[in-house]
mmCIF file of C-alpha atoms in Angstrom:
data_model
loop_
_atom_site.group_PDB
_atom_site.id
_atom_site.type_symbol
_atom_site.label_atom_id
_atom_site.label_comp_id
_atom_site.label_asym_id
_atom_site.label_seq_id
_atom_site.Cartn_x
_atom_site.Cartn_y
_atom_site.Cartn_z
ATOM 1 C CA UNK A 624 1.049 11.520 -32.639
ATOM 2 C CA UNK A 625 -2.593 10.968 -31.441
ATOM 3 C CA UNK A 626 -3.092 11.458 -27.140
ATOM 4 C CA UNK A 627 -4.096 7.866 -27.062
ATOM 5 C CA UNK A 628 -0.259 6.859 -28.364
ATOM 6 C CA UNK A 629 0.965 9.592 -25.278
ATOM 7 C CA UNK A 630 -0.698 7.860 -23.123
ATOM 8 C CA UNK A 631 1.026 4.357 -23.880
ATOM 9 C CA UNK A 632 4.097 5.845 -24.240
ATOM 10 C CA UNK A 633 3.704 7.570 -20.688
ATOM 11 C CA UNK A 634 2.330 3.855 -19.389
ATOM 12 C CA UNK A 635 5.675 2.104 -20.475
ATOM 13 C CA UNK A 636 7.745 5.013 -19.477
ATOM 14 C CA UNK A 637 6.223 4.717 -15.617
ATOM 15 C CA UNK A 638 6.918 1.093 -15.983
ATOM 16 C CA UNK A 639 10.349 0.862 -16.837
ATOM 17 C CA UNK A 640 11.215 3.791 -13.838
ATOM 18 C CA UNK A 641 9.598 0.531 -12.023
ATOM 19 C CA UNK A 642 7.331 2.765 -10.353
ATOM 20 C CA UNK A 643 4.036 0.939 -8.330
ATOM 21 C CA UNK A 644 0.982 0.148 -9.732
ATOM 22 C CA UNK A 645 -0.982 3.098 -8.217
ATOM 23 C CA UNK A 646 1.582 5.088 -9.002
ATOM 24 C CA UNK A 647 1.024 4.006 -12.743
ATOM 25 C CA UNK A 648 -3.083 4.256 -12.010
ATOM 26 C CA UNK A 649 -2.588 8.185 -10.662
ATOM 27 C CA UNK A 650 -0.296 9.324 -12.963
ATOM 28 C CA UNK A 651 -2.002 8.149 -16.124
ATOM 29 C CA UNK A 652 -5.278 9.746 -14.381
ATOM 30 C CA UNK A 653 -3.497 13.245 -13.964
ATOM 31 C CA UNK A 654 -3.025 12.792 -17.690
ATOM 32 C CA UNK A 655 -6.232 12.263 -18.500
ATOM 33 C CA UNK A 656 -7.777 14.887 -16.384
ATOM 34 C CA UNK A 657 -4.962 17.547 -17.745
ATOM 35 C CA UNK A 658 -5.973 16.544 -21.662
ATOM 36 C CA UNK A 659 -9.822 16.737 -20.729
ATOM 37 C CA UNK A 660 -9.286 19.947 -19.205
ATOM 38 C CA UNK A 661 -7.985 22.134 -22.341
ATOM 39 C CA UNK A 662 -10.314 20.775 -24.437
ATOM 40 C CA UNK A 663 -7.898 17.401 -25.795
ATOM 41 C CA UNK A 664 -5.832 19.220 -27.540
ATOM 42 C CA UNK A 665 -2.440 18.080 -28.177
ATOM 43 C CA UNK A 666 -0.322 18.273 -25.291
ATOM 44 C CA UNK A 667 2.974 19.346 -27.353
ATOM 45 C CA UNK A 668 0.587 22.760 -27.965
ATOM 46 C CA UNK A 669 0.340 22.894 -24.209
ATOM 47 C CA UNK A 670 3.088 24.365 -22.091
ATOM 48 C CA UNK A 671 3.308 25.177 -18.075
ATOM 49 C CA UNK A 672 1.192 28.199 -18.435
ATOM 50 C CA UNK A 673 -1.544 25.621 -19.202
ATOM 51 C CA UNK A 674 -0.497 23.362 -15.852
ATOM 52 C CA UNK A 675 -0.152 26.495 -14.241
ATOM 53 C CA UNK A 676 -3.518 27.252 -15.027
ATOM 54 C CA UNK A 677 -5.162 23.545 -14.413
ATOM 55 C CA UNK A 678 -3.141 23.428 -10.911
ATOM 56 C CA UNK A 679 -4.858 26.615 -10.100
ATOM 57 C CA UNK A 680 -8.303 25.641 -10.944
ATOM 58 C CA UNK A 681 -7.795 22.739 -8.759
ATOM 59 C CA UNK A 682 -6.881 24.472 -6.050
ATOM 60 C CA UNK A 683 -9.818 27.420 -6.036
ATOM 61 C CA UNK A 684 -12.427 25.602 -7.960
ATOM 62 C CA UNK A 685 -11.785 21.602 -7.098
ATOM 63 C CA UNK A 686 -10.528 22.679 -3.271
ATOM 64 C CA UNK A 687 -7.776 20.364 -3.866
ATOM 65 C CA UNK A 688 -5.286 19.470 -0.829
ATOM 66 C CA UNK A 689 -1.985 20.532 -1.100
ATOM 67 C CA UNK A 690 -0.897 16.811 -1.298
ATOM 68 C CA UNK A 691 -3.212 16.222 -4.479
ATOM 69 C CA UNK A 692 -1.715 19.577 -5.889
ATOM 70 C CA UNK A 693 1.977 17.978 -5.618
ATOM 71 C CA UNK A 694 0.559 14.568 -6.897
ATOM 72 C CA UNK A 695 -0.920 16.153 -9.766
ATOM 73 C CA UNK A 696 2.069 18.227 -10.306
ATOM 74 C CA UNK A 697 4.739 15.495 -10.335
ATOM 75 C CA UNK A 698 2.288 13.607 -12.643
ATOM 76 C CA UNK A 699 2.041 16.011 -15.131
ATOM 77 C CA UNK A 700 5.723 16.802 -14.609
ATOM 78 C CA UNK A 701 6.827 13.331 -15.104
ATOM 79 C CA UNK A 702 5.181 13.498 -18.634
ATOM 80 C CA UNK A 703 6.696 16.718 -20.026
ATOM 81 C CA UNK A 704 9.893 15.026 -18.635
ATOM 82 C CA UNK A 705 9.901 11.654 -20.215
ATOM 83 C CA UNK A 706 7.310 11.415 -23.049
ATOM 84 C CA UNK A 707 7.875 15.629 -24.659
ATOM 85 C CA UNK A 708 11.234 16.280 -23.331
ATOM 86 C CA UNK A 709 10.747 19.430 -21.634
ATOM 87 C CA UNK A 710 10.843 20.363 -18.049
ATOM 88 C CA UNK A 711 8.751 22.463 -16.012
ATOM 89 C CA UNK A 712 9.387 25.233 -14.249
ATOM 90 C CA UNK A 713 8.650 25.444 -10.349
ATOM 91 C CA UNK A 714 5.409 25.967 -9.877
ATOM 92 C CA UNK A 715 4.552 28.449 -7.142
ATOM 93 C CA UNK A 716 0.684 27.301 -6.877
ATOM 94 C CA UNK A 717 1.845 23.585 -4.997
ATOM 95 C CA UNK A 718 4.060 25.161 -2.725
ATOM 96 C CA UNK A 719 3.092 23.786 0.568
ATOM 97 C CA UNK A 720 1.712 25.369 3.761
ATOM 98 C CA UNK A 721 3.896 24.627 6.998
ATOM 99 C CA UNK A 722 1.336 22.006 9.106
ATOM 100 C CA UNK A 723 1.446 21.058 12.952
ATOM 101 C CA UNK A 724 3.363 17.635 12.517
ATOM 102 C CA UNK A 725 0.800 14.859 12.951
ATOM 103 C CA UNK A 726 2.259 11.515 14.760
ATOM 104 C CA UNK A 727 0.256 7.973 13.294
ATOM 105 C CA UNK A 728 -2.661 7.052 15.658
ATOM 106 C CA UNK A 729 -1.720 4.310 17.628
ATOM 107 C CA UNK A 730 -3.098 1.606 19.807
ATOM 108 C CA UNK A 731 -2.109 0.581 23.611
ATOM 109 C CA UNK A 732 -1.017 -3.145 23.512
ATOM 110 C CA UNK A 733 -3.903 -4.308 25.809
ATOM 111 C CA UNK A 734 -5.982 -2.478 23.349
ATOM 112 C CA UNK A 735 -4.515 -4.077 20.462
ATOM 113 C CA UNK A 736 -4.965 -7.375 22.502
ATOM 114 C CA UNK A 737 -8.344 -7.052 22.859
ATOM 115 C CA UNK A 738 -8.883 -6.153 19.368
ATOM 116 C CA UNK A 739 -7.385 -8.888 17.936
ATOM 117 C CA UNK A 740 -9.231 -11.542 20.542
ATOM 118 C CA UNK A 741 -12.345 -9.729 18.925
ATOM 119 C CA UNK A 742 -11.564 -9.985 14.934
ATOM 120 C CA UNK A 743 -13.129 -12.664 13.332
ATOM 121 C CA UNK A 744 -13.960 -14.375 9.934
ATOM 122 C CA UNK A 745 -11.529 -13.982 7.044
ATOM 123 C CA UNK A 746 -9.721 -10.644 8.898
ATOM 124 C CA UNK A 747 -8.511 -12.390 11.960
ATOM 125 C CA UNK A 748 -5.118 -14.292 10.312
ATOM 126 C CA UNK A 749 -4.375 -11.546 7.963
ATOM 127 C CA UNK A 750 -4.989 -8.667 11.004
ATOM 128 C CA UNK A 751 -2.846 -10.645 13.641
ATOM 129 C CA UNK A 752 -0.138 -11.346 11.017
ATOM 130 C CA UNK A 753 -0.174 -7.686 10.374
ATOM 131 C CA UNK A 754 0.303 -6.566 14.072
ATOM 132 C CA UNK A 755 2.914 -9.740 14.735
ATOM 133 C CA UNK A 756 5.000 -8.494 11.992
ATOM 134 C CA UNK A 757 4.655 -4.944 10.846
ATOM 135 C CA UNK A 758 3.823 -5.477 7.333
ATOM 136 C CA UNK A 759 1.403 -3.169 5.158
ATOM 137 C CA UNK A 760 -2.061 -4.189 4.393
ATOM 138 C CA UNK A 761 -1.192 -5.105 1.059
ATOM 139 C CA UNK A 762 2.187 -6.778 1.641
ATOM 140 C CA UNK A 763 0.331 -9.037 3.818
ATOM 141 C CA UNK A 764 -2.452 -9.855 1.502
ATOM 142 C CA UNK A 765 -0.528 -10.332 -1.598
ATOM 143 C CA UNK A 766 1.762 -13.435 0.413
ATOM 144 C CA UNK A 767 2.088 -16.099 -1.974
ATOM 145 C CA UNK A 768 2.561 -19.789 -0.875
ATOM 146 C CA UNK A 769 5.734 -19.912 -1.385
ATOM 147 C CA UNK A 770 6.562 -17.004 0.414
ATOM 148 C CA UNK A 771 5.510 -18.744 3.965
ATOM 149 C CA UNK A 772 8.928 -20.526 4.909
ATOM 150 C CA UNK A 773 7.932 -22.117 8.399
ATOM 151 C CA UNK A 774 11.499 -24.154 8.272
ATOM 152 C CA UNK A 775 13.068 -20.997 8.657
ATOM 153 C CA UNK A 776 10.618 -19.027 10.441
ATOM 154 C CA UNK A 777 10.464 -16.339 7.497
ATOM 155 C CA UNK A 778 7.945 -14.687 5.512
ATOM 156 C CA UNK A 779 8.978 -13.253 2.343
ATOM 157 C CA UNK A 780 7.753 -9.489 1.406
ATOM 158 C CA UNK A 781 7.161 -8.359 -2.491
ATOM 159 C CA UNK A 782 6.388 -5.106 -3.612
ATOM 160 C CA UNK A 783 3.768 -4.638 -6.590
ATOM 161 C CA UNK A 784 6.363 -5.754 -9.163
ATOM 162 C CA UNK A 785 6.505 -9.285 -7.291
ATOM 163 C CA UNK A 786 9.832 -9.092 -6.315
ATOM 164 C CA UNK A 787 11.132 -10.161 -2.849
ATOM 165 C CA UNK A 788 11.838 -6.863 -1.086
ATOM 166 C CA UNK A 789 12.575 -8.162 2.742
ATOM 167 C CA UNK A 790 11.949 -11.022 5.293
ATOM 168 C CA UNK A 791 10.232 -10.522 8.121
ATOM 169 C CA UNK A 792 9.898 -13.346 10.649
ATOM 170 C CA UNK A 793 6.737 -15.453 10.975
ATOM 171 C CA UNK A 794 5.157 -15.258 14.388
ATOM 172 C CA UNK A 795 5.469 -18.417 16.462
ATOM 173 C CA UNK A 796 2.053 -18.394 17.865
ATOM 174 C CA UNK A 797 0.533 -17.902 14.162
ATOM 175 C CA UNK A 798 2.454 -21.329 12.855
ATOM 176 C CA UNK A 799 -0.112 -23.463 13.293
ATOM 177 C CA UNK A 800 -2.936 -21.135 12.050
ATOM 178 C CA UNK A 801 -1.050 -20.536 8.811
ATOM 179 C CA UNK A 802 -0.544 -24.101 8.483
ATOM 180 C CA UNK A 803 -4.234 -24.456 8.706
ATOM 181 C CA UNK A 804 -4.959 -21.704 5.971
ATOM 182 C CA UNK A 805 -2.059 -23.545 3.786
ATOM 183 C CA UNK A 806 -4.216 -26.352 3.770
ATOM 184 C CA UNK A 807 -7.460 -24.765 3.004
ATOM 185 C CA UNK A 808 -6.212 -22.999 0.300
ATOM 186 C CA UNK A 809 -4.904 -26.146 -1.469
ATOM 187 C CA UNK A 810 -8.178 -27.731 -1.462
ATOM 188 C CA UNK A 811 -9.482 -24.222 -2.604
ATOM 189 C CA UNK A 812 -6.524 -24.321 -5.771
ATOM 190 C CA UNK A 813 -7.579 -27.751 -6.724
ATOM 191 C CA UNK A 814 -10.875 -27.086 -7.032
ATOM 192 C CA UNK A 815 -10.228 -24.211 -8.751
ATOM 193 C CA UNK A 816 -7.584 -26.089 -11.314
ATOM 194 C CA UNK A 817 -10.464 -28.153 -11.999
ATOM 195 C CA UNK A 818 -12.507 -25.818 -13.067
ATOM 196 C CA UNK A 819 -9.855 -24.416 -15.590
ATOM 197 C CA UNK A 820 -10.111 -20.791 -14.072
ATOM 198 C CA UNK A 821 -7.445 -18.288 -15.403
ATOM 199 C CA UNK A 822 -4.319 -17.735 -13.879
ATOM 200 C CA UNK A 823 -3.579 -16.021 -10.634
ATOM 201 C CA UNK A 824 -2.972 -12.434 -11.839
ATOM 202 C CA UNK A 825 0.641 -11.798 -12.555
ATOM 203 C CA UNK A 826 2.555 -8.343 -13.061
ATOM 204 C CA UNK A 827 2.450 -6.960 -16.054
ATOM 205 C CA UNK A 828 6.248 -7.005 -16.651
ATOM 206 C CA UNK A 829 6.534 -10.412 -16.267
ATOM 207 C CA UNK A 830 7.145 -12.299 -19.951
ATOM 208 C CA UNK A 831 4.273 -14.997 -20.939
ATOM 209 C CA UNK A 832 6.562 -17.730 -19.693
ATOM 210 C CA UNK A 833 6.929 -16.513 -16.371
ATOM 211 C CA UNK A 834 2.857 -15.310 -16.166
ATOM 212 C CA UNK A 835 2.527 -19.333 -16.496
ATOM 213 C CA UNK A 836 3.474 -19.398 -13.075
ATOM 214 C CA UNK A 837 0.271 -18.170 -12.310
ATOM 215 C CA UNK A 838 -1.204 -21.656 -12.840
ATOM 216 C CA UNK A 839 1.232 -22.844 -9.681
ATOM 217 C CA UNK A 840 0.674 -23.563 -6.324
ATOM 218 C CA UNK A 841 3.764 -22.014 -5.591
ATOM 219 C CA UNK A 842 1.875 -18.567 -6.534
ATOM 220 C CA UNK A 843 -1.383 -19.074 -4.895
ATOM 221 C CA UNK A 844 -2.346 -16.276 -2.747
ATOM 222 C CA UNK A 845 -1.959 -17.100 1.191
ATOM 223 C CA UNK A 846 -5.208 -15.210 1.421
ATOM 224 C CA UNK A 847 -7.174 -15.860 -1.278
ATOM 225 C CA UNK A 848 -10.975 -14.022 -1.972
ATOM 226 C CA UNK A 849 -13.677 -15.840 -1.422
ATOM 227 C CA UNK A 850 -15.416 -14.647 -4.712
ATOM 228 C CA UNK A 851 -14.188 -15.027 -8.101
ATOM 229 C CA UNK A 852 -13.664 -12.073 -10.163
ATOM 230 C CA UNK A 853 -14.168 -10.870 -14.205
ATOM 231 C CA UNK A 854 -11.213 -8.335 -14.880
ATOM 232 C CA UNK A 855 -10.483 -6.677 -17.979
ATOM 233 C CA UNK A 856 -13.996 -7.701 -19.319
ATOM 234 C CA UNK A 857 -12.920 -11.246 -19.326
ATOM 235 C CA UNK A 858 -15.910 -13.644 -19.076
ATOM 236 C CA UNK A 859 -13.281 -16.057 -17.707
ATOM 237 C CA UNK A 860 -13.198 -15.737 -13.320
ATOM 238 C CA UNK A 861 -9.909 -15.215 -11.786
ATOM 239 C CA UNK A 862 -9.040 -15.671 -8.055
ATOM 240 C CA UNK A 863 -7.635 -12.833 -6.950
ATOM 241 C CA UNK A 864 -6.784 -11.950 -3.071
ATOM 242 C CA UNK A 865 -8.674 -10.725 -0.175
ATOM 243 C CA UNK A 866 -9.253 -7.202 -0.339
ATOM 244 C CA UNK A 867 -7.952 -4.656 2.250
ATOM 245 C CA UNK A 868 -11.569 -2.996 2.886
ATOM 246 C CA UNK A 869 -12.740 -6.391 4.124
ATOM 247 C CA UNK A 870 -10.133 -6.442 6.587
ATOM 248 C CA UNK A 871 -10.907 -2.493 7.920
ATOM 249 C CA UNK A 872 -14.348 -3.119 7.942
ATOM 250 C CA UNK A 873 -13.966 -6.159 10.341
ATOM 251 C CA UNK A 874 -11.366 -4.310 12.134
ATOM 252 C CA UNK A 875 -13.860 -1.440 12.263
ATOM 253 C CA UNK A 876 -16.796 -4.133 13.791
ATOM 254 C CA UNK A 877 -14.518 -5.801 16.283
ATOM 255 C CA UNK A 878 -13.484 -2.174 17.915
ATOM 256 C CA UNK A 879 -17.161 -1.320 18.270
ATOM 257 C CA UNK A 880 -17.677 -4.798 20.425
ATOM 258 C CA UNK A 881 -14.104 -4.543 22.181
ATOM 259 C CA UNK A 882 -15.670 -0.953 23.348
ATOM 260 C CA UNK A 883 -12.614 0.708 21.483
ATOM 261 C CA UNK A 884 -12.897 4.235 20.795
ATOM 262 C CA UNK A 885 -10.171 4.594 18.351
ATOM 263 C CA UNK A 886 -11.268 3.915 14.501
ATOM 264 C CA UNK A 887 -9.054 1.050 13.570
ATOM 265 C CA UNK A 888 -7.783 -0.106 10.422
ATOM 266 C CA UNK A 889 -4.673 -2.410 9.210
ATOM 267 C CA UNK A 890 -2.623 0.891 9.065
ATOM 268 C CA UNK A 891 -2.929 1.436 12.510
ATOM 269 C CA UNK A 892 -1.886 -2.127 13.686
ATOM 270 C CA UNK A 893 1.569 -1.702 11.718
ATOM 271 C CA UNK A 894 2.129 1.415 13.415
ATOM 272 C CA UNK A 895 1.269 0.214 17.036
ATOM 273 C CA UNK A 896 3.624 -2.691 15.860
ATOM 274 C CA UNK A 897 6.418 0.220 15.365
ATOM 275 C CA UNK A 898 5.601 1.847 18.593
ATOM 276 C CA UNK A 899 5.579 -1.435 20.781
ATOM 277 C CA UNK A 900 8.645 -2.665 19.974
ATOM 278 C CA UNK A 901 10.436 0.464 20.219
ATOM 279 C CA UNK A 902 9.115 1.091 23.434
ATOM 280 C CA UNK A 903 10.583 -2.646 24.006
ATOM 281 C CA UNK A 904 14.313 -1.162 23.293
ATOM 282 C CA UNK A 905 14.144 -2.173 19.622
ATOM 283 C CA UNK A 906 16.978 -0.225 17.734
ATOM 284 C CA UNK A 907 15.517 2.070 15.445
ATOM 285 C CA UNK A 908 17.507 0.804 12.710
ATOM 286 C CA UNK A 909 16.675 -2.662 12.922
ATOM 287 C CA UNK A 910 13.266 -1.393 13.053
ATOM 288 C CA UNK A 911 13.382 0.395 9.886
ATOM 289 C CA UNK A 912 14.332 -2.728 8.220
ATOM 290 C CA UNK A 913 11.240 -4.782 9.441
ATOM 291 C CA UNK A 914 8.570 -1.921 8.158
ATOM 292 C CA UNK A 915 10.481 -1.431 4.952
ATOM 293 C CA UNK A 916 11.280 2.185 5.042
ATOM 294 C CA UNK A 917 13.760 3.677 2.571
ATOM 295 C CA UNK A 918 14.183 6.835 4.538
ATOM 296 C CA UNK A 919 14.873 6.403 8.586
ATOM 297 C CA UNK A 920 13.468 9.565 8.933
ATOM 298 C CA UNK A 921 9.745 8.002 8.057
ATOM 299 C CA UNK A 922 10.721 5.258 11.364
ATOM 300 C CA UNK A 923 11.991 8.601 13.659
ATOM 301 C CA UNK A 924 8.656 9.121 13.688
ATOM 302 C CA UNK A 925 8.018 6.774 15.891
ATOM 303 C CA UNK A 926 10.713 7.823 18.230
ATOM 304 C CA UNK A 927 9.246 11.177 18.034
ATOM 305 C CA UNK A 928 5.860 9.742 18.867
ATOM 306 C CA UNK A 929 7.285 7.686 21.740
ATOM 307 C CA UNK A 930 8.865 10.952 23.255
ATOM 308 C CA UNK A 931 5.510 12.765 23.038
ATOM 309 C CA UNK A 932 3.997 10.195 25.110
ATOM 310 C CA UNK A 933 5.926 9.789 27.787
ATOM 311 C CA UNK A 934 5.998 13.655 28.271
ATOM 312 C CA UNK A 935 2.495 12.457 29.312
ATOM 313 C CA UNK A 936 3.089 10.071 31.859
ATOM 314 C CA UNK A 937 3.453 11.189 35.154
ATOM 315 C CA UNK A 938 5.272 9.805 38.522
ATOM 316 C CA UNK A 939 3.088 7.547 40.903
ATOM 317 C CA UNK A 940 5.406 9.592 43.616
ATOM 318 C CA UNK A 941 3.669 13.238 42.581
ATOM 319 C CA UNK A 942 0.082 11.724 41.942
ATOM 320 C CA UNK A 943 0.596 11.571 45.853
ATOM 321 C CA UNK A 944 1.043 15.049 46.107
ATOM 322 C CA UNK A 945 -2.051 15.967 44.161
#
């Protein structure tokens, strides 16, 4: 077997475990990086003496974080595992050092207020929807038409496979703005339909006869980039979504003129999202179900957080005494 047929065989193997796309992306990098390392030789020759011994060099030569170790280890792990058949021992170098537990950065609500009265441009719908809901970045961006059920005041959350993972509900205030976008965006597909650009990009698991689907308004994205795009060194363009970095770096610009200290992002308007509405009397487990987590012990985290600020707060009765 050549190391280019491995590394198909470890591709299809990641996607049948259904695993996500940047999942698939690190994982087949890990590979790489592990082959280039001992020289491309075959890695049936190699055994964990030779992880052992790339692990390592990450970690005194590369100054790799212990979370890149792990990464790098469950990577290389997965492919002994599934594509040679062998397992691998424990490997003492990724063992973790005990850290101070770090709580999510959070804003206050007027401060998320003012941020979002400050976002503009192509950021504000997708950054409001984000805080109104609790989705991720790229949950929110990769809404598809049909996906926006204003009947039943639903939006429909896919993971990277495409397939429906939750509901959350749709914001009253943001109806008539996403309404608005609707409509944009099918003048924006008909114009595109008539200049016979590919498909929307479809998952790769998905048979030709479903990728069709692609061609639907049904599928068009609910925010769609403004620029085309060549993938796969296709001279063909493709319409693909907005990116997340456009909606940080607008975040970024509307904290600077809001005169908010905190460095924003999309990541840290889901978790003030968490915060707020536990701090409303939310129950944690219905909150858990609105941000997706498999574990609850990812949403006790807010709790935790929650805790650690009131400890903070102090009585207007012993400010007097001051």
């Amino acid at each position: 077997m050549m190391t280019q047929n491995l590394e198909e065989q470890l591709r299809q193997a990641i996607r049948e475990k259904k695993h996500a796309r940047r999942t698939e992306e690190a994982y087949l990098d890990w590979y790489r990086r592990f082959v280039a390392f001992h020289g491309q030789r075959h890695p049936s020759r190699l055994s964990a003496a030779e992880v052992n011994h790339f692990l390592i060099h990450l970690k005194l030569q590369r100054k790799a974080a212990d979370a890149t170790l792990l990464q790098a280890q469950h990577a290389l792990g997965f492919f002994f595992r599934e594509i040679l058949h062998r397992d691998l021992p424990e490997l003492r170098v990724t063992q973790r050092v005990r850290r101070e537990k770090r709580f999510p950065t959070v804003l206050s609500q007027e401060e998320a207020q003012r941020l979002l009265e400050t976002v503009t441009g192509e950021a504000a719908l997708p950054s409001r929807l984000i805080y109104g809901t609790g989705m991720r970045v790229n949950e929110a961006l990769r809404l598809r038409s049909q996906d926006v059920d204003f009947e039943e005041g639903t939006l429909a959350v896919r993971g990277e496979d495409e397939q429906v993972q939750r509901e959350v509900l749709l914001p009253k205030v943001l109806e008539g703005a996403l309404r608005e976008q609707l409509a944009f965006n099918r003048r924006l597909f008909e114009a595109d339909r008539r200049e016979c650009f590919l498909p929307l990009p479809m998952p790769d698991h998905m048979d030709g006869s479903v990728a069709l689907l692609g061609q639907t308004w049904e599928w068009f994205w609910v925010f769609p980039s403004k620029h085309l795009a060549h993938e796969g060194g296709s001279t063909k363009a493709i319409r693909n979504h907005l990116h997340a970095n456009s909606v940080n770096r607008c975040l970024r610009e509307a904290a600077k003129l809001a005169n908010i200290a905190t460095r924003p992002s999309a990541a840290i308007l889901r978790h003030s999202y968490a915060l707020h509405l536990l701090m409303s009397g939310v129950h944690l487990d219905d909150l858990q179900k609105a941000l997706g987590h498999r574990d609850r012990r990812t949403t006790e985290v807010y709790r935790q957080l929650m805790k650690e600020l009131r400890k903070k707060l102090e009585s207007p009765l012993d400010l007097f005494a001051a």
